[in-house]
Amino acid sequence: MGRPGDLARGLAMLTLGAALTVAQPPQGEEDPVKFGPVPTFPPQGEPYEPREVLRSMEKPHQLLGILLAALVVLIASGAKIGGGAVIDAVYILVLKLGPDEAIPLASITVFGGAVCDFFLNLWKKPINSNFPLINWDFMLMMQPMLLMGAAFGASMISWFSTWLLTIALIVYLVYVGKKAFKKARAVGHEEGWRWCSSGETMSLLGAPSMSFQDDDGSFQYKSGLPWRKLGINFGIFTATVLLTALQGGNYFPSPLGIPPTSFFFLIVSMLPFIFLSVVSHYQMKDVVATIQRQQNPRFILAPDEVQLSPDSVRKMPLRLLGIGAIGGAFGVGGEGATSGLLRGFNFTPAAVSAMSATAVFFVSGMASFDFFLWGKLDLNLAKFLMPLGFMMTLLGRLCLIKIVRKAKSRALLLFAIAAAMFISILPLSFMELRAVFGF
């Protein structure tokens, strides 16, 4: 961690590669080459026309798809686990959408839930502490790479074919389904379910459970907020969004008047990556200085400060980039992976829950804006699904989670999500085989 120059060069190469990928024109087109994530932009005067299958919410399969998505968000929020991959599958299998249409809608649904989580966690603080539950200094260190990864991952749906996106989603469902099943068994063992426990360690149903230790009396609400740190975090997010908007998109031209065929469009498309790379570089320089300061034997750790070490942060930028890329590529937010990273820094369970939800807010927000900008987001459904995600998350956090805590039945919700993931794999695989082999 003592060589920030190597990190700067690595970030510069990553920025150039990401920008070239985003700006790479599609091959085999007869139309003039146009740079950007969207191969061609429709005429600016052309009105927005959603797919015929999405023009009415009265069709039975559409109503069923919306109800299933609402149920998934409710159960996932009550179980405190990400459900974005299941929402992808619901939109593909029930709403009959392609992956390039379902993923943006899943992203905006997750973003609606993340907005709810953000406001619920914003006012929390640990008991016997005057500091907020969310460590905004650490969030500031995480955010640049998360946003860069989210933008890069979101661009993948423009370049990957439908069959490749479906295969990638199936692989992702297998991976997260396996992790959800293991988590369900662990929580079931804590809650005393007989079929999750070994013979000699089996506990009685109703025994105290640690599965909700992150939100059961380990925090309280406060009125004060670190406005300066909040402003810096949201300033970086807003600046990234504005720099991305300079490219123009499906609904408005570039504010700079640069056509997609211009070489300067490539430079403009690189601006968000350059900005985030510079911010991340200076953040990592501060991390190096913090590590050196903490290694002093006379150093005393502040109550709101995190103990850092070279081993704990060496691979963190790449991990954050990967979390953001997967979250953007599948519209899932990456809450589980972020939680795993934060637990490695010895945050309390309550802080891990709040900070991972905040990371989902930034990742899904960045990805959803990119999908909107590139015309991949169906606005007719998005304006309905985002409030749906908000309301179902609010209901799950305030009501379902209390019922589950009293009944010691969080494991059942986790098993339900894991089962939905594995069940979704079968029809998705069959659909893919039928599309490839034509039977």
GROMACS .gro file of C-alpha atoms in nm:
model
  439
    1MET     CA    1   0.000   0.000   0.000
    2GLY     CA    2   0.303   0.222   0.001
    3ARG     CA    3   0.313   0.260  -0.375
    4PRO     CA    4   0.026   0.491  -0.477
    5GLY     CA    5   0.195   0.546  -0.814
    6ASP     CA    6   0.128   0.184  -0.912
    7LEU     CA    7  -0.236   0.226  -0.815
    8ALA     CA    8  -0.262   0.545  -1.020
    9ARG     CA    9  -0.118   0.374  -1.328
   10GLY     CA   10  -0.350   0.078  -1.279
   11LEU     CA   11  -0.653   0.304  -1.250
   12ALA     CA   12  -0.546   0.495  -1.561
   13MET     CA   13  -0.524   0.172  -1.763
   14LEU     CA   14  -0.859   0.056  -1.626
   15THR     CA   15  -1.018   0.389  -1.714
   16LEU     CA   16  -0.889   0.376  -2.070
   17GLY     CA   17  -1.003   0.017  -2.115
   18ALA     CA   18  -1.348   0.085  -1.973
   19ALA     CA   19  -1.396   0.395  -2.186
   20LEU     CA   20  -1.286   0.215  -2.501
   21THR     CA   21  -1.527  -0.069  -2.423
   22VAL     CA   22  -1.815   0.173  -2.372
   23ALA     CA   23  -1.727   0.370  -2.684
   24GLN     CA   24  -1.659   0.068  -2.906
   25PRO     CA   25  -1.892   0.080  -3.207
   26PRO     CA   26  -2.087  -0.234  -3.297
   27GLN     CA   27  -1.955  -0.444  -3.580
   28GLY     CA   28  -2.142  -0.545  -3.891
   29GLU     CA   29  -2.378  -0.245  -3.907
   30GLU     CA   30  -2.458  -0.079  -4.236
   31ASP     CA   31  -2.551   0.247  -4.065
   32PRO     CA   32  -2.289   0.510  -3.992
   33VAL     CA   33  -2.076   0.431  -3.690
   34LYS     CA   34  -2.200   0.593  -3.371
   35PHE     CA   35  -2.006   0.585  -3.050
   36GLY     CA   36  -2.149   0.521  -2.705
   37PRO     CA   37  -2.324   0.239  -2.523
   38VAL     CA   38  -2.624   0.261  -2.757
   39PRO     CA   39  -2.532   0.161  -3.114
   40THR     CA   40  -2.774   0.406  -3.274
   41PHE     CA   41  -2.980   0.693  -3.140
   42PRO     CA   42  -3.335   0.740  -3.272
   43PRO     CA   43  -3.440   1.080  -3.404
   44GLN     CA   44  -3.481   1.331  -3.124
   45GLY     CA   45  -3.837   1.413  -3.227
   46GLU     CA   46  -3.946   1.051  -3.216
   47PRO     CA   47  -4.185   0.996  -2.920
   48TYR     CA   48  -4.114   0.728  -2.666
   49GLU     CA   49  -4.304   0.410  -2.753
   50PRO     CA   50  -4.281   0.117  -2.511
   51ARG     CA   51  -4.312  -0.239  -2.632
   52GLU     CA   52  -4.663  -0.344  -2.726
   53VAL     CA   53  -4.663  -0.610  -2.456
   54LEU     CA   54  -4.601  -0.341  -2.192
   55ARG     CA   55  -4.857  -0.084  -2.301
   56SER     CA   56  -5.127  -0.213  -2.071
   57MET     CA   57  -5.114  -0.344  -1.718
   58GLU     CA   58  -5.444  -0.528  -1.766
   59LYS     CA   59  -5.301  -0.847  -1.915
   60PRO     CA   60  -5.300  -1.133  -1.664
   61HIS     CA   61  -4.934  -1.223  -1.703
   62GLN     CA   62  -4.834  -0.861  -1.645
   63LEU     CA   63  -5.038  -0.836  -1.327
   64LEU     CA   64  -4.896  -1.167  -1.208
   65GLY     CA   65  -4.543  -1.050  -1.280
   66ILE     CA   66  -4.591  -0.727  -1.084
   67LEU     CA   67  -4.742  -0.915  -0.788
   68LEU     CA   68  -4.458  -1.168  -0.787
   69ALA     CA   69  -4.198  -0.890  -0.801
   70ALA     CA   70  -4.368  -0.715  -0.509
   71LEU     CA   71  -4.368  -1.041  -0.313
   72VAL     CA   72  -3.999  -1.098  -0.384
   73VAL     CA   73  -3.908  -0.748  -0.264
   74LEU     CA   74  -4.120  -0.793   0.050
   75ILE     CA   75  -3.968  -1.130   0.140
   76ALA     CA   76  -3.613  -1.020   0.058
   77SER     CA   77  -3.644  -0.707   0.272
   78GLY     CA   78  -3.789  -0.908   0.560
   79ALA     CA   79  -3.512  -1.168   0.531
   80LYS     CA   80  -3.245  -0.898   0.493
   81ILE     CA   81  -3.104  -1.048   0.172
   82GLY     CA   82  -3.079  -0.924  -0.185
   83GLY     CA   83  -3.353  -1.038  -0.422
   84GLY     CA   84  -3.253  -0.864  -0.745
   85ALA     CA   85  -3.161  -1.185  -0.927
   86VAL     CA   86  -3.506  -1.332  -0.859
   87ILE     CA   87  -3.666  -1.010  -0.985
   88ASP     CA   88  -3.466  -1.049  -1.307
   89ALA     CA   89  -3.606  -1.398  -1.349
   90VAL     CA   90  -3.963  -1.284  -1.277
   91TYR     CA   91  -3.947  -1.011  -1.538
   92ILE     CA   92  -3.800  -1.248  -1.797
   93LEU     CA   93  -4.025  -1.548  -1.732
   94VAL     CA   94  -4.354  -1.381  -1.639
   95LEU     CA   95  -4.346  -1.043  -1.813
   96LYS     CA   96  -4.190  -1.209  -2.120
   97LEU     CA   97  -3.907  -0.957  -2.145
   98GLY     CA   98  -3.561  -1.008  -2.281
   99PRO     CA   99  -3.266  -0.984  -2.040
  100ASP     CA  100  -3.170  -0.643  -2.181
  101GLU     CA  101  -3.518  -0.516  -2.085
  102ALA     CA  102  -3.563  -0.704  -1.757
  103ILE     CA  103  -3.229  -0.605  -1.602
  104PRO     CA  104  -3.293  -0.226  -1.620
  105LEU     CA  105  -3.639  -0.276  -1.467
  106ALA     CA  106  -3.491  -0.490  -1.191
  107SER     CA  107  -3.233  -0.219  -1.130
  108ILE     CA  108  -3.495   0.054  -1.090
  109THR     CA  109  -3.698  -0.173  -0.859
  110VAL     CA  110  -3.392  -0.235  -0.644
  111PHE     CA  111  -3.317   0.138  -0.648
  112GLY     CA  112  -3.665   0.212  -0.514
  113GLY     CA  113  -3.601  -0.024  -0.224
  114ALA     CA  114  -3.255   0.125  -0.171
  115VAL     CA  115  -3.404   0.474  -0.141
  116CYS     CA  116  -3.629   0.344   0.136
  117ASP     CA  117  -3.337   0.175   0.314
  118PHE     CA  118  -3.129   0.491   0.282
  119PHE     CA  119  -3.383   0.707   0.464
  120LEU     CA  120  -3.443   0.440   0.728
  121ASN     CA  121  -3.070   0.411   0.802
  122LEU     CA  122  -2.978   0.777   0.766
  123TRP     CA  123  -3.090   0.876   1.116
  124LYS     CA  124  -2.958   0.572   1.301
  125LYS     CA  125  -2.666   0.571   1.542
  126PRO     CA  126  -2.523   0.302   1.770
  127ILE     CA  127  -2.630   0.302   2.132
  128ASN     CA  128  -2.398   0.503   2.358
  129SER     CA  129  -2.243   0.680   2.060
  130ASN     CA  130  -2.282   1.020   1.900
  131PHE     CA  131  -2.161   0.905   1.559
  132PRO     CA  132  -2.394   0.788   1.278
  133LEU     CA  133  -2.435   0.418   1.209
  134ILE     CA  134  -2.313   0.473   0.852
  135ASN     CA  135  -1.941   0.547   0.841
  136TRP     CA  136  -1.946   0.815   0.572
  137ASP     CA  137  -1.567   0.837   0.557
  138PHE     CA  138  -1.551   0.471   0.462
  139MET     CA  139  -1.840   0.514   0.218
  140LEU     CA  140  -1.643   0.794   0.053
  141MET     CA  141  -1.351   0.556   0.010
  142MET     CA  142  -1.577   0.289  -0.144
  143GLN     CA  143  -1.796   0.501  -0.367
  144PRO     CA  144  -1.568   0.587  -0.666
  145MET     CA  145  -1.489   0.226  -0.753
  146LEU     CA  146  -1.851   0.119  -0.694
  147LEU     CA  147  -1.979   0.386  -0.933
  148MET     CA  148  -1.718   0.307  -1.195
  149GLY     CA  149  -1.802  -0.062  -1.177
  150ALA     CA  150  -2.176   0.007  -1.195
  151ALA     CA  151  -2.137   0.220  -1.509
  152PHE     CA  152  -1.913  -0.040  -1.670
  153GLY     CA  153  -2.145  -0.329  -1.577
  154ALA     CA  154  -2.456  -0.149  -1.701
  155SER     CA  155  -2.296  -0.100  -2.043
  156MET     CA  156  -2.265  -0.476  -2.086
  157ILE     CA  157  -2.630  -0.522  -2.182
  158SER     CA  158  -2.564  -0.313  -2.494
  159TRP     CA  159  -2.280  -0.536  -2.611
  160PHE     CA  160  -2.372  -0.885  -2.490
  161SER     CA  161  -2.620  -1.083  -2.696
  162THR     CA  162  -2.943  -1.205  -2.537
  163TRP     CA  163  -2.829  -1.566  -2.507
  164LEU     CA  164  -2.503  -1.462  -2.341
  165LEU     CA  165  -2.686  -1.242  -2.091
  166THR     CA  166  -2.921  -1.528  -2.010
  167ILE     CA  167  -2.634  -1.772  -1.955
  168ALA     CA  168  -2.457  -1.519  -1.733
  169LEU     CA  169  -2.777  -1.469  -1.532
  170ILE     CA  170  -2.819  -1.845  -1.487
  171VAL     CA  171  -2.461  -1.877  -1.360
  172TYR     CA  172  -2.518  -1.586  -1.125
  173LEU     CA  173  -2.842  -1.740  -0.995
  174VAL     CA  174  -2.658  -2.066  -0.920
  175TYR     CA  175  -2.388  -1.879  -0.730
  176VAL     CA  176  -2.612  -1.654  -0.520
  177GLY     CA  177  -2.867  -1.933  -0.470
  178LYS     CA  178  -2.599  -2.154  -0.318
  179LYS     CA  179  -2.488  -1.874  -0.088
  180ALA     CA  180  -2.849  -1.797   0.012
  181PHE     CA  181  -2.909  -2.166   0.093
  182LYS     CA  182  -2.600  -2.180   0.315
  183LYS     CA  183  -2.708  -1.862   0.490
  184ALA     CA  184  -3.058  -2.002   0.543
  185ARG     CA  185  -2.917  -2.317   0.704
  186ALA     CA  186  -2.692  -2.111   0.932
  187VAL     CA  187  -2.977  -1.886   1.041
  188GLY     CA  188  -3.205  -2.187   1.082
  189HIS     CA  189  -2.949  -2.343   1.314
  190GLU     CA  190  -2.939  -2.022   1.519
  191GLU     CA  191  -3.317  -2.012   1.539
  192GLY     CA  192  -3.336  -2.373   1.654
  193TRP     CA  193  -3.502  -2.539   1.355
  194ARG     CA  194  -3.449  -2.915   1.389
  195TRP     CA  195  -3.385  -2.977   1.020
  196CYS     CA  196  -3.100  -2.721   1.026
  197SER     CA  197  -2.923  -2.856   1.334
  198SER     CA  198  -2.697  -3.147   1.414
  199GLY     CA  199  -2.798  -3.398   1.681
  200GLU     CA  200  -2.587  -3.286   1.973
  201THR     CA  201  -2.604  -2.912   1.902
  202MET     CA  202  -2.978  -2.894   1.836
  203SER     CA  203  -3.146  -2.614   2.029
  204LEU     CA  204  -3.511  -2.559   2.110
  205LEU     CA  205  -3.741  -2.355   1.888
  206GLY     CA  206  -3.783  -2.015   2.044
  207ALA     CA  207  -3.428  -1.990   2.175
  208PRO     CA  208  -3.268  -1.646   2.143
  209SER     CA  209  -3.156  -1.590   1.786
  210MET     CA  210  -2.856  -1.390   1.671
  211SER     CA  211  -2.987  -1.363   1.315
  212PHE     CA  212  -3.137  -1.022   1.386
  213GLN     CA  213  -2.862  -0.891   1.605
  214ASP     CA  214  -2.797  -0.619   1.349
  215ASP     CA  215  -3.132  -0.450   1.404
  216ASP     CA  216  -3.261  -0.569   1.740
  217GLY     CA  217  -3.184  -0.294   1.986
  218SER     CA  218  -2.830  -0.231   1.863
  219PHE     CA  219  -2.911   0.117   1.732
  220GLN     CA  220  -3.127   0.416   1.805
  221TYR     CA  221  -3.248   0.710   1.601
  222LYS     CA  222  -3.078   1.048   1.622
  223SER     CA  223  -3.152   1.396   1.491
  224GLY     CA  224  -2.806   1.519   1.391
  225LEU     CA  225  -2.639   1.436   1.062
  226PRO     CA  226  -2.282   1.483   0.933
  227TRP     CA  227  -2.393   1.720   0.660
  228ARG     CA  228  -2.044   1.790   0.530
  229LYS     CA  229  -1.964   1.421   0.477
  230LEU     CA  230  -2.308   1.363   0.329
  231GLY     CA  231  -2.251   1.654   0.092
  232ILE     CA  232  -1.917   1.517  -0.025
  233ASN     CA  233  -2.059   1.169  -0.090
  234PHE     CA  234  -2.360   1.298  -0.279
  235GLY     CA  235  -2.144   1.556  -0.454
  236ILE     CA  236  -1.934   1.277  -0.605
  237PHE     CA  237  -2.246   1.086  -0.707
  238THR     CA  238  -2.408   1.397  -0.860
  239ALA     CA  239  -2.090   1.497  -1.042
  240THR     CA  240  -2.063   1.147  -1.192
  241VAL     CA  241  -2.425   1.159  -1.308
  242LEU     CA  242  -2.379   1.504  -1.465
  243LEU     CA  243  -2.058   1.404  -1.642
  244THR     CA  244  -2.233   1.096  -1.776
  245ALA     CA  245  -2.524   1.309  -1.898
  246LEU     CA  246  -2.285   1.518  -2.110
  247GLN     CA  247  -2.285   1.232  -2.361
  248GLY     CA  248  -2.652   1.281  -2.429
  249GLY     CA  249  -2.871   0.981  -2.483
  250ASN     CA  250  -3.191   0.838  -2.617
  251TYR     CA  251  -3.413   1.123  -2.497
  252PHE     CA  252  -3.192   1.430  -2.532
  253PRO     CA  253  -2.879   1.525  -2.730
  254SER     CA  254  -2.545   1.605  -2.575
  255PRO     CA  255  -2.563   1.941  -2.391
  256LEU     CA  256  -2.224   2.017  -2.547
  257GLY     CA  257  -2.363   1.965  -2.896
  258ILE     CA  258  -2.115   1.684  -2.969
  259PRO     CA  259  -2.254   1.425  -3.214
  260PRO     CA  260  -2.196   1.055  -3.138
  261THR     CA  261  -1.986   1.025  -3.455
  262SER     CA  262  -1.735   1.283  -3.332
  263PHE     CA  263  -1.398   1.186  -3.185
  264PHE     CA  264  -1.468   1.428  -2.899
  265PHE     CA  265  -1.760   1.208  -2.799
  266LEU     CA  266  -1.505   0.945  -2.698
  267ILE     CA  267  -1.332   1.200  -2.476
  268VAL     CA  268  -1.662   1.307  -2.319
  269SER     CA  269  -1.756   0.944  -2.252
  270MET     CA  270  -1.427   0.903  -2.063
  271LEU     CA  271  -1.490   1.197  -1.829
  272PRO     CA  272  -1.685   1.005  -1.559
  273PHE     CA  273  -1.418   0.734  -1.547
  274ILE     CA  274  -1.138   0.992  -1.531
  275PHE     CA  275  -1.315   1.183  -1.254
  276LEU     CA  276  -1.378   0.870  -1.046
  277SER     CA  277  -1.022   0.747  -1.100
  278VAL     CA  278  -0.879   1.077  -0.974
  279VAL     CA  279  -1.108   1.075  -0.670
  280SER     CA  280  -1.021   0.713  -0.594
  281HIS     CA  281  -0.649   0.785  -0.631
  282TYR     CA  282  -0.658   1.061  -0.371
  283GLN     CA  283  -0.879   0.854  -0.144
  284MET     CA  284  -0.628   0.568  -0.151
  285LYS     CA  285  -0.346   0.812  -0.077
  286ASP     CA  286  -0.537   0.911   0.235
  287VAL     CA  287  -0.579   0.542   0.320
  288VAL     CA  288  -0.203   0.488   0.295
  289ALA     CA  289  -0.143   0.786   0.523
  290THR     CA  290  -0.403   0.654   0.769
  291ILE     CA  291  -0.239   0.311   0.779
  292GLN     CA  292   0.100   0.466   0.845
  293ARG     CA  293  -0.048   0.680   1.122
  294GLN     CA  294  -0.228   0.384   1.283
  295GLN     CA  295   0.092   0.178   1.290
  296ASN     CA  296   0.240   0.421   1.541
  297PRO     CA  297   0.245   0.245   1.882
  298ARG     CA  298   0.114   0.562   2.048
  299PHE     CA  299  -0.181   0.595   1.812
  300ILE     CA  300  -0.526   0.579   1.976
  301LEU     CA  301  -0.816   0.477   1.752
  302ALA     CA  302  -1.106   0.726   1.751
  303PRO     CA  303  -1.455   0.590   1.828
  304ASP     CA  304  -1.573   0.638   1.470
  305GLU     CA  305  -1.247   0.529   1.305
  306VAL     CA  306  -1.185   0.194   1.136
  307GLN     CA  307  -0.868  -0.004   1.196
  308LEU     CA  308  -0.697  -0.042   0.858
  309SER     CA  309  -0.411  -0.264   0.753
  310PRO     CA  310  -0.224  -0.318   0.424
  311ASP     CA  311  -0.373  -0.667   0.388
  312SER     CA  312  -0.730  -0.547   0.443
  313VAL     CA  313  -0.723  -0.275   0.176
  314ARG     CA  314  -0.475  -0.411  -0.080
  315LYS     CA  315  -0.740  -0.574  -0.300
  316MET     CA  316  -1.031  -0.354  -0.196
  317PRO     CA  317  -1.040  -0.131  -0.510
  318LEU     CA  318  -1.067  -0.432  -0.741
  319ARG     CA  319  -1.326  -0.597  -0.516
  320LEU     CA  320  -1.535  -0.280  -0.515
  321LEU     CA  321  -1.502  -0.250  -0.892
  322GLY     CA  322  -1.624  -0.608  -0.930
  323ILE     CA  323  -1.914  -0.556  -0.690
  324GLY     CA  324  -2.026  -0.250  -0.884
  325ALA     CA  325  -1.985  -0.424  -1.220
  326ILE     CA  326  -2.194  -0.725  -1.117
  327GLY     CA  327  -2.454  -0.498  -0.959
  328GLY     CA  328  -2.482  -0.293  -1.276
  329ALA     CA  329  -2.471  -0.589  -1.515
  330PHE     CA  330  -2.756  -0.777  -1.343
  331GLY     CA  331  -2.941  -0.488  -1.178
  332VAL     CA  332  -2.895  -0.641  -0.833
  333GLY     CA  333  -2.705  -0.382  -0.628
  334GLY     CA  334  -2.447  -0.623  -0.481
  335GLU     CA  335  -2.560  -0.603  -0.118
  336GLY     CA  336  -2.434  -0.949  -0.022
  337ALA     CA  337  -2.084  -0.897  -0.162
  338THR     CA  338  -2.058  -0.554   0.000
  339SER     CA  339  -2.162  -0.700   0.335
  340GLY     CA  340  -1.887  -0.960   0.309
  341LEU     CA  341  -1.628  -0.692   0.238
  342LEU     CA  342  -1.743  -0.475   0.530
  343ARG     CA  343  -1.738  -0.763   0.776
  344GLY     CA  344  -1.367  -0.795   0.704
  345PHE     CA  345  -1.316  -0.452   0.862
  346ASN     CA  346  -1.485  -0.550   1.189
  347PHE     CA  347  -1.785  -0.323   1.152
  348THR     CA  348  -2.075  -0.407   1.380
  349PRO     CA  349  -2.357  -0.609   1.220
  350ALA     CA  350  -2.583  -0.303   1.236
  351ALA     CA  351  -2.324  -0.091   1.055
  352VAL     CA  352  -2.266  -0.363   0.793
  353SER     CA  353  -2.639  -0.376   0.719
  354ALA     CA  354  -2.676   0.002   0.693
  355MET     CA  355  -2.360   0.060   0.489
  356SER     CA  356  -2.423  -0.225   0.244
  357ALA     CA  357  -2.774  -0.088   0.184
  358THR     CA  358  -2.621   0.255   0.120
  359ALA     CA  359  -2.378   0.102  -0.129
  360VAL     CA  360  -2.678  -0.054  -0.309
  361PHE     CA  361  -2.831   0.294  -0.329
  362PHE     CA  362  -2.528   0.431  -0.514
  363VAL     CA  363  -2.474   0.127  -0.739
  364SER     CA  364  -2.837   0.081  -0.843
  365GLY     CA  365  -2.884   0.457  -0.880
  366MET     CA  366  -2.586   0.487  -1.114
  367ALA     CA  367  -2.687   0.183  -1.318
  368SER     CA  368  -3.051   0.294  -1.343
  369PHE     CA  369  -2.947   0.638  -1.467
  370ASP     CA  370  -2.727   0.480  -1.733
  371PHE     CA  371  -3.012   0.254  -1.845
  372PHE     CA  372  -3.242   0.557  -1.866
  373LEU     CA  373  -2.983   0.759  -2.057
  374TRP     CA  374  -2.929   0.484  -2.314
  375GLY     CA  375  -3.300   0.418  -2.367
  376LYS     CA  376  -3.290   0.071  -2.212
  377LEU     CA  377  -3.537   0.151  -1.933
  378ASP     CA  378  -3.909   0.116  -2.006
  379LEU     CA  379  -4.044   0.434  -1.851
  380ASN     CA  380  -4.405   0.313  -1.843
  381LEU     CA  381  -4.310   0.034  -1.604
  382ALA     CA  382  -4.024   0.214  -1.431
  383LYS     CA  383  -4.247   0.489  -1.293
  384PHE     CA  384  -4.458   0.214  -1.134
  385LEU     CA  385  -4.187  -0.031  -1.025
  386MET     CA  386  -3.966   0.218  -0.842
  387PRO     CA  387  -4.244   0.323  -0.598
  388LEU     CA  388  -4.337  -0.045  -0.571
  389GLY     CA  389  -3.984  -0.129  -0.460
  390PHE     CA  390  -3.994   0.156  -0.209
  391MET     CA  391  -4.328   0.056  -0.056
  392MET     CA  392  -4.257  -0.317  -0.037
  393THR     CA  393  -3.919  -0.253   0.123
  394LEU     CA  394  -4.080  -0.019   0.376
  395LEU     CA  395  -4.344  -0.280   0.456
  396GLY     CA  396  -4.082  -0.551   0.490
  397ARG     CA  397  -3.848  -0.345   0.710
  398LEU     CA  398  -4.115  -0.208   0.943
  399CYS     CA  399  -4.370  -0.490   0.960
  400LEU     CA  400  -4.257  -0.826   0.822
  401ILE     CA  401  -3.918  -0.814   0.991
  402LYS     CA  402  -4.084  -0.771   1.333
  403ILE     CA  403  -4.318  -1.063   1.273
  404VAL     CA  404  -4.029  -1.280   1.160
  405ARG     CA  405  -3.821  -1.183   1.463
  406LYS     CA  406  -4.097  -1.279   1.705
  407ALA     CA  407  -4.166  -1.607   1.526
  408LYS     CA  408  -3.794  -1.692   1.492
  409SER     CA  409  -3.863  -1.770   1.126
  410ARG     CA  410  -3.615  -1.568   0.924
  411ALA     CA  411  -3.472  -1.895   0.795
  412LEU     CA  412  -3.802  -1.970   0.621
  413LEU     CA  413  -3.781  -1.645   0.424
  414LEU     CA  414  -3.420  -1.715   0.333
  415PHE     CA  415  -3.511  -2.065   0.215
  416ALA     CA  416  -3.796  -1.915   0.011
  417ILE     CA  417  -3.557  -1.678  -0.167
  418ALA     CA  418  -3.301  -1.955  -0.223
  419ALA     CA  419  -3.573  -2.186  -0.358
  420ALA     CA  420  -3.697  -1.913  -0.594
  421MET     CA  421  -3.343  -1.872  -0.727
  422PHE     CA  422  -3.300  -2.243  -0.796
  423ILE     CA  423  -3.650  -2.282  -0.939
  424SER     CA  424  -3.587  -1.991  -1.178
  425ILE     CA  425  -3.282  -2.167  -1.319
  426LEU     CA  426  -3.486  -2.449  -1.476
  427PRO     CA  427  -3.721  -2.243  -1.700
  428LEU     CA  428  -3.442  -2.002  -1.787
  429SER     CA  429  -3.221  -2.293  -1.895
  430PHE     CA  430  -3.503  -2.449  -2.097
  431MET     CA  431  -3.579  -2.114  -2.261
  432GLU     CA  432  -3.212  -2.076  -2.352
  433LEU     CA  433  -3.185  -2.427  -2.496
  434ARG     CA  434  -3.501  -2.379  -2.699
  435ALA     CA  435  -3.370  -2.049  -2.837
  436VAL     CA  436  -3.030  -2.196  -2.928
  437PHE     CA  437  -3.140  -2.529  -3.074
  438GLY     CA  438  -3.484  -2.423  -3.198
  439PHE     CA  439  -3.696  -2.697  -3.043
   0.00000   0.00000   0.00000
